[in-house]
Tab-separated table of C-alpha atoms in Angstrom:
chain	number	residue	atom	x	y	z
A	119	MET	CA	-21.714	-23.343	-20.061
A	120	ASP	CA	-23.221	-26.440	-18.303
A	121	ASP	CA	-20.117	-26.425	-16.023
A	122	GLN	CA	-21.104	-23.006	-14.565
A	123	ALA	CA	-23.981	-24.181	-12.489
A	124	CYS	CA	-25.224	-23.602	-8.899
A	125	PRO	CA	-24.683	-26.709	-6.878
A	126	ARG	CA	-27.763	-26.236	-4.812
A	127	CYS	CA	-30.506	-25.295	-7.213
A	128	LYS	CA	-28.702	-26.837	-10.319
A	129	THR	CA	-29.398	-23.759	-12.463
A	130	THR	CA	-26.916	-23.492	-15.309
A	131	LYS	CA	-25.645	-20.594	-17.284
A	132	TYR	CA	-27.188	-22.199	-20.390
A	133	ARG	CA	-30.706	-22.187	-18.961
A	134	ASN	CA	-30.384	-18.757	-17.279
A	135	PRO	CA	-27.853	-16.527	-19.135
A	136	SER	CA	-28.191	-13.826	-16.292
A	137	LEU	CA	-27.049	-16.394	-13.610
A	138	LYS	CA	-24.570	-14.740	-11.286
A	139	LEU	CA	-22.440	-17.096	-9.152
A	140	MET	CA	-21.020	-15.827	-5.892
A	141	VAL	CA	-18.276	-17.232	-3.641
A	142	ASN	CA	-17.155	-16.761	-0.029
A	143	VAL	CA	-14.030	-17.715	1.941
A	144	CYS	CA	-14.708	-21.428	1.582
A	145	GLY	CA	-14.511	-21.311	-2.164
A	146	HIS	CA	-17.789	-23.001	-2.901
A	147	ALA	CA	-19.984	-21.183	-5.346
A	148	LEU	CA	-23.751	-20.361	-5.011
A	149	CYS	CA	-26.084	-18.474	-7.264
A	150	GLU	CA	-27.296	-15.003	-6.126
A	151	SER	CA	-30.835	-16.353	-5.410
A	152	CYS	CA	-29.572	-19.167	-3.247
A	153	VAL	CA	-27.321	-16.776	-1.369
A	154	ASP	CA	-30.297	-14.428	-0.625
A	155	LEU	CA	-32.481	-17.370	0.383
A	156	LEU	CA	-29.928	-19.171	2.687
A	157	PHE	CA	-28.551	-16.025	4.359
A	158	LEU	CA	-31.716	-14.012	5.133
A	159	LYS	CA	-30.380	-13.505	8.697
A	160	GLY	CA	-27.026	-12.270	7.503
A	161	SER	CA	-25.204	-15.498	8.469
A	162	GLY	CA	-25.479	-19.162	7.809
A	163	SER	CA	-23.446	-22.275	6.791
A	164	CYS	CA	-22.232	-23.414	3.471
A	165	PRO	CA	-24.404	-26.172	2.016
A	166	GLU	CA	-21.329	-28.171	0.909
A	167	CYS	CA	-18.725	-27.859	3.766
A	168	ASN	CA	-20.833	-26.462	6.646
A	169	VAL	CA	-18.396	-23.679	7.211
A	170	PRO	CA	-20.003	-20.620	8.955
A	171	LEU	CA	-20.291	-17.687	6.461
A	172	ARG	CA	-21.632	-14.157	6.401
A	173	ARG	CA	-23.740	-12.628	3.741
A	174	SER	CA	-21.574	-9.559	3.514
A	175	ASN	CA	-18.512	-11.594	2.524
A	176	PHE	CA	-20.053	-13.032	-0.630
A	177	ARG	CA	-18.692	-11.550	-3.895
A	178	VAL	CA	-19.290	-12.269	-7.592
A	179	GLN	CA	-17.250	-15.069	-8.905
A	180	LEU	CA	-14.788	-13.894	-11.571
A	181	PHE	CA	-13.019	-17.127	-12.542
A	182	GLU	CA	-14.682	-20.411	-13.747
A	183	ASP	CA	-12.763	-22.458	-11.078
A	184	SER	CA	-14.026	-21.486	-7.606
A	185	MET	CA	-10.842	-22.804	-6.139
A	186	VAL	CA	-9.012	-19.904	-7.791
A	187	GLU	CA	-11.355	-17.516	-6.056
A	188	LYS	CA	-10.672	-19.359	-2.708
A	189	GLU	CA	-6.881	-19.144	-3.219
A	190	ILE	CA	-7.007	-15.335	-4.035
A	191	ASP	CA	-8.990	-14.729	-0.861
A	192	ILE	CA	-6.558	-16.755	1.282
A	193	ARG	CA	-3.554	-15.160	-0.393
A	194	LYS	CA	-4.814	-11.697	0.280
A	195	ARG	CA	-5.492	-12.516	3.925
A	196	ILE	CA	-2.102	-14.089	4.489
A	197	LEU	CA	-0.059	-11.497	2.757
A	198	LYS	CA	-1.606	-8.828	5.022
A	199	ASP	CA	0.486	-10.224	7.945
A	200	PHE	CA	3.307	-11.937	6.081
A	201	ASN	CA	4.427	-8.579	4.661
A	202	LYS	CA	8.185	-8.662	5.154
A	203	LYS	CA	10.470	-7.400	2.467
A	204	GLU	CA	13.916	-8.578	1.254
A	205	GLU	CA	15.596	-5.818	3.277
A	206	ASP	CA	14.244	-7.369	6.480
A	207	PHE	CA	16.501	-10.454	6.056
A	208	ALA	CA	20.172	-10.846	6.435
A	209	THR	CA	20.586	-12.996	3.392
A	210	LEU	CA	18.763	-13.844	0.150
A	211	ARG	CA	18.553	-17.415	1.263
A	212	GLU	CA	16.489	-16.515	4.346
A	213	TYR	CA	14.165	-14.345	2.172
A	214	ASN	CA	13.516	-17.220	-0.254
A	215	ASP	CA	12.920	-19.697	2.698
A	216	TYR	CA	10.370	-17.191	4.037
A	217	LEU	CA	8.610	-16.962	0.617
A	218	GLU	CA	8.491	-20.766	0.396
A	219	ASP	CA	6.896	-20.973	3.928
A	220	ILE	CA	4.177	-18.479	2.745
A	221	GLU	CA	3.390	-20.604	-0.341
A	222	SER	CA	3.227	-23.782	1.855
A	223	ILE	CA	0.841	-22.082	4.268
A	224	ILE	CA	-1.432	-20.883	1.417
A	225	TYR	CA	-1.366	-24.347	-0.303
A	226	ASN	CA	-2.337	-26.113	2.999
A	227	LEU	CA	-5.265	-23.659	3.556
A	228	VAL	CA	-6.473	-23.847	-0.032
A	229	ASN	CA	-6.437	-27.736	-0.071
A	230	ASN	CA	-7.622	-28.114	3.562
A	231	ILE	CA	-4.228	-29.866	4.665
A	232	ASP	CA	-3.315	-29.739	8.389
A	233	ILE	CA	-5.539	-26.697	8.983
A	234	LEU	CA	-5.054	-26.736	12.809
A	235	ASN	CA	-1.304	-26.673	12.840
A	236	THR	CA	-1.163	-24.156	9.908
A	237	ASN	CA	-3.446	-21.740	11.860
A	238	LYS	CA	-1.161	-22.191	14.914
A	239	LYS	CA	1.838	-21.356	12.872
A	240	ILE	CA	0.200	-18.275	11.526
A	241	GLU	CA	-0.928	-17.068	14.994
A	242	GLN	CA	2.588	-17.792	16.374
A	243	TYR	CA	4.180	-15.745	13.496
A	244	LYS	CA	1.838	-12.851	14.109
A	245	LYS	CA	2.628	-12.871	17.792
A	246	ASP	CA	6.411	-12.968	17.250
A	247	ASN	CA	6.436	-10.250	14.597
A	248	LYS	CA	3.663	-7.910	15.847
A	249	GLU	CA	5.644	-4.701	15.756
A	250	LEU	CA	7.272	-5.428	12.347
A	251	ILE	CA	3.899	-6.354	10.850
A	252	MET	CA	2.369	-3.125	12.008
A	253	LYS	CA	5.307	-1.033	10.730
A	254	ASN	CA	5.202	-2.725	7.306
A	255	LYS	CA	1.405	-2.282	7.138
A	256	ALA	CA	1.784	1.452	7.777
A	257	LYS	CA	4.570	1.768	5.199
A	258	ILE	CA	2.401	-0.113	2.581
A	259	GLY	CA	-0.606	2.100	3.388
A	260	ARG	CA	1.476	5.265	2.811
A	261	GLU	CA	2.773	3.883	-0.454
A	262	GLU	CA	-0.701	3.076	-1.638
A	263	LEU	CA	-1.954	6.541	-0.536
A	264	GLU	CA	0.774	8.210	-2.549
A	265	LEU	CA	-0.006	6.035	-5.538
A	266	GLU	CA	-3.673	6.875	-5.285
A	267	GLU	CA	-2.850	10.573	-5.143
A	268	ILE	CA	-0.609	10.349	-8.274
A	269	LEU	CA	-3.300	8.352	-10.080
A	270	GLU	CA	-5.934	10.947	-9.072
A	271	ILE	CA	-3.687	13.775	-10.274
A	272	GLU	CA	-3.046	11.960	-13.579
A	273	LYS	CA	-6.903	11.441	-13.894
A	274	GLN	CA	-7.413	15.166	-13.459
A	275	MET	CA	-4.796	16.093	-15.897
A	276	GLU	CA	-6.292	13.687	-18.494
A	277	GLU	CA	-9.716	15.313	-17.893
A	278	LEU	CA	-8.222	18.770	-18.427
A	279	ARG	CA	-6.499	17.681	-21.710
A	280	ARG	CA	-9.743	16.082	-22.899
A	281	ALA	CA	-11.682	19.242	-22.059
A	282	GLU	CA	-9.079	21.397	-23.780
A	283	ALA	CA	-9.149	19.114	-26.830
A	284	LEU	CA	-12.946	19.340	-26.898
A	285	ARG	CA	-12.773	23.135	-26.680
A	286	LEU	CA	-10.315	23.304	-29.536
A	287	GLU	CA	-12.530	21.031	-31.680
A	288	GLN	CA	-15.557	23.100	-30.979
A	289	GLU	CA	-13.663	26.285	-31.779
A	290	ALA	CA	-12.454	24.700	-34.988
A	291	LYS	CA	-16.050	23.959	-35.905
A	292	LYS	CA	-17.187	27.459	-35.208
A	293	GLN	CA	-14.225	28.783	-37.148
A	294	LYS	CA	-15.322	26.794	-40.189
A	295	ILE	CA	-18.793	28.041	-39.975
A	296	ARG	CA	-17.547	31.665	-39.911
A	297	GLU	CA	-15.204	30.974	-42.795
A	298	LYS	CA	-18.202	29.704	-44.841
A	299	GLU	CA	-20.284	32.665	-44.005
A	300	ALA	CA	-17.405	35.019	-44.888
A	301	LEU	CA	-17.001	33.229	-48.230
A	302	ILE	CA	-20.693	33.363	-49.012
A	303	ASP	CA	-20.776	37.129	-48.252
A	304	GLU	CA	-17.640	37.747	-50.389
A	305	LEU	CA	-19.153	35.828	-53.331
A	306	MET	CA	-22.459	37.779	-53.031
A	307	PHE	CA	-21.186	41.365	-52.617
A	308	ALA	CA	-17.690	41.337	-54.128
A	309	GLU	CA	-17.082	42.414	-57.681
A	310	GLY	CA	-14.874	40.023	-59.685
A	311	ASP	CA	-14.516	36.455	-60.930
A	312	ALA	CA	-15.834	33.835	-58.550
A	313	LYS	CA	-12.985	31.555	-59.390
A	314	ASP	CA	-10.362	34.222	-58.364
A	315	ILE	CA	-12.267	34.839	-55.153
A	316	LEU	CA	-12.258	31.098	-54.314
A	317	ASN	CA	-8.526	30.776	-54.950
A	318	THR	CA	-7.662	33.906	-52.919
A	319	PHE	CA	-9.856	32.729	-50.046
A	320	SER	CA	-8.269	29.211	-50.088
A	321	GLN	CA	-4.723	30.654	-50.128
A	322	ASN	CA	-5.632	32.994	-46.981
A	323	LEU	CA	-7.089	30.022	-45.221
A	324	ALA	CA	-4.058	27.887	-45.763
A	325	ASN	CA	-1.818	30.669	-44.434
A	326	LYS	CA	-3.806	31.006	-41.242
A	327	GLN	CA	-3.852	27.351	-40.533
A	328	GLU	CA	0.038	27.231	-40.888
A	329	GLU	CA	0.334	30.123	-38.386
A	330	ILE	CA	-2.007	28.583	-35.690
A	331	VAL	CA	-0.754	25.404	-34.157
A	332	PRO	CA	-2.860	24.266	-31.167
A	333	VAL	CA	-0.864	23.090	-28.268
A	334	VAL	CA	-2.356	21.044	-25.428
A	335	PRO	CA	-0.152	21.289	-22.293
A	336	LYS	CA	0.727	18.026	-20.692
A	337	VAL	CA	1.331	18.181	-16.980
A	338	SER	CA	2.949	15.403	-15.060
A	339	GLN	CA	4.267	15.000	-11.567
A	340	PHE	CA	7.290	13.363	-9.979
A	341	SER	CA	6.870	11.097	-6.898
A	342	SER	CA	8.017	13.918	-4.729
A	343	GLY	CA	5.099	15.994	-5.749
A	344	VAL	CA	6.972	18.447	-7.960
A	345	LYS	CA	4.994	19.282	-11.143
A	346	PHE	CA	6.544	19.926	-14.488
A	347	THR	CA	4.953	20.964	-17.730
A	348	ARG	CA	5.777	20.051	-21.366
A	349	GLY	CA	4.688	21.944	-24.364
A	350	SER	CA	3.230	24.912	-22.477
A	351	GLY	CA	4.236	27.311	-25.182
A	352	GLN	CA	5.596	29.967	-22.725
A	353	GLN	CA	9.392	29.406	-23.381
A	354	PRO	CA	10.558	27.202	-26.188
A	355	LEU	CA	13.024	24.335	-25.128
A	356	LEU	CA	16.536	25.112	-26.410
A	357	LEU	CA	18.111	22.224	-28.355
A	358	ILE	CA	21.493	21.420	-26.930
A	359	GLU	CA	23.972	19.793	-29.145
A	360	GLU	CA	25.629	16.833	-27.740
A	361	GLY	CA	29.388	16.888	-27.579
A	362	PRO	CA	31.737	13.952	-27.530
A	363	LEU	CA	31.364	11.259	-24.867
A	364	TYR	CA	33.241	11.631	-21.713
A	365	LYS	CA	36.481	9.686	-21.564
A	366	TYR	CA	38.273	9.188	-18.280
A	367	GLU	CA	41.858	10.259	-18.086
A	368	PRO	CA	44.049	9.567	-14.953
A	369	LEU	CA	45.250	12.720	-13.102
A	370	ALA	CA	48.648	13.789	-14.302
A	371	ILE	CA	50.881	14.918	-11.332
A	372	PRO	CA	53.765	17.019	-12.255
A	373	ASP	CA	57.333	16.089	-11.347
A	374	ARG	CA	57.943	16.700	-7.768
A	375	ILE	CA	61.082	18.086	-6.166
A	376	GLY	CA	60.186	16.397	-2.933
A	377	PRO	CA	59.536	12.952	-1.736
A	378	ASP	CA	56.709	11.055	-3.660
A	379	PRO	CA	53.559	10.279	-1.657
A	380	PRO	CA	52.711	6.599	-1.065
A	381	SER	CA	50.390	4.797	-3.304
A	382	LEU	CA	46.876	3.541	-2.384
A	383	GLN	CA	48.177	0.057	-1.688
A	384	GLU	CA	50.960	1.361	0.473
A	385	ILE	CA	48.530	3.414	2.500
A	386	ILE	CA	46.385	0.318	3.195
A	387	ASN	CA	49.432	-2.056	3.888
A	388	LYS	CA	51.626	0.250	5.982
A	389	GLY	CA	48.997	1.390	8.539
A	390	TYR	CA	48.381	5.033	7.400
A	391	LEU	CA	44.640	4.457	8.004
A	392	GLN	CA	45.016	3.710	11.669
A	393	HIS	CA	45.012	7.463	12.354
A	394	VAL	CA	42.046	8.215	9.980
A	395	ARG	CA	38.447	7.761	10.914
A	396	ALA	CA	36.831	4.881	8.958
A	397	GLU	CA	33.745	5.682	6.848
A	398	ASN	CA	30.331	4.563	8.136
A	399	GLU	CA	27.692	2.607	6.200
A	400	THR	CA	25.944	5.734	5.033
A	401	GLU	CA	29.197	7.382	3.752
A	402	LYS	CA	30.181	4.088	2.161
A	403	ALA	CA	26.838	3.974	0.322
A	404	GLY	CA	27.385	7.420	-1.050
A	405	GLY	CA	30.819	6.420	-2.431
A	406	TYR	CA	33.004	7.976	0.290
A	407	SER	CA	36.177	6.006	1.242
A	408	SER	CA	38.774	7.042	3.961
A	409	THR	CA	41.573	5.897	1.683
A	410	LEU	CA	41.268	8.797	-0.894
A	411	PRO	CA	41.169	11.594	1.765
A	412	CYS	CA	44.209	10.139	3.544
A	413	LEU	CA	46.111	10.092	0.118
A	414	ARG	CA	44.976	13.716	-0.533
A	415	ALA	CA	46.277	14.811	2.908
A	416	LEU	CA	49.617	13.197	2.263
A	417	GLN	CA	49.978	14.693	-1.196
A	418	ASP	CA	49.187	18.290	0.299
A	419	ALA	CA	51.749	17.589	3.091
A	420	LEU	CA	54.560	16.470	0.793
A	421	SER	CA	53.903	19.011	-1.881
A	422	GLY	CA	55.696	21.763	0.107
A	423	LEU	CA	58.863	19.648	0.843
A	424	TYR	CA	61.821	19.382	-1.317
A	425	HIS	CA	65.155	17.510	-1.351
A	426	ALA	CA	68.176	19.484	-0.313
A	427	SER	CA	71.066	19.190	-2.845
């Protein structure tokens, strides 16, 4: 606890358990009292490194090592501009080199190594990739907004489930009170053995509890915004018995009385594809290949021919 101390007023966490250390972009910690005293006008210099600082940029120190706080702040600032993704590079090697450059920049800024050239490199990168940086920022902003909306919907659904569970609990308590009152009335006014009345009442109560099964609906949502409900109780889900696993069997072509169509390898080697439009990147990603339609066309054409005897 003696290590957690304000470097200016020398107050430690041991002497003042409520001591709250705060850090800024330079990474040097100050207690909250020293921050209020040194930055009365809203801005000032760090007592240790004389870096100009603003009062509004101070935040509570979360980690014992203030250098960790400094690295987190620098990393957030750098990654706002160095926001390229793997799909922005032609090869994985280029993407790995890009990530290594980011780590080198962060390391230099954290450890005050070649600050001038590092800042020049950052400014040159921002100038050369201005449009891509803005595009990726907008994309990240949309993804964060969608994520916040999903989290908000899940929070609302959780509150609805909690409220429904609380309502069911209160209803169960009220039901117990009504059952006790009904049992007392029956014991007071009914004619018969009290033991038989208790047994009959307990049996009826057990039958009611078996019939009533509380169901709390659970509502979720896909990323596309489509909601689905489980356990709503409106229509019970039908259990589908699983059959045997699918096993691929090659297509059996009956004996032809005409010429046999060429094989896939012959279509590729003998130039059949020269007269067929090649698939584009989108079609290729969807599993389409120009070889199979060409083979199908040849099979259809040759299926009506036959050898003359």
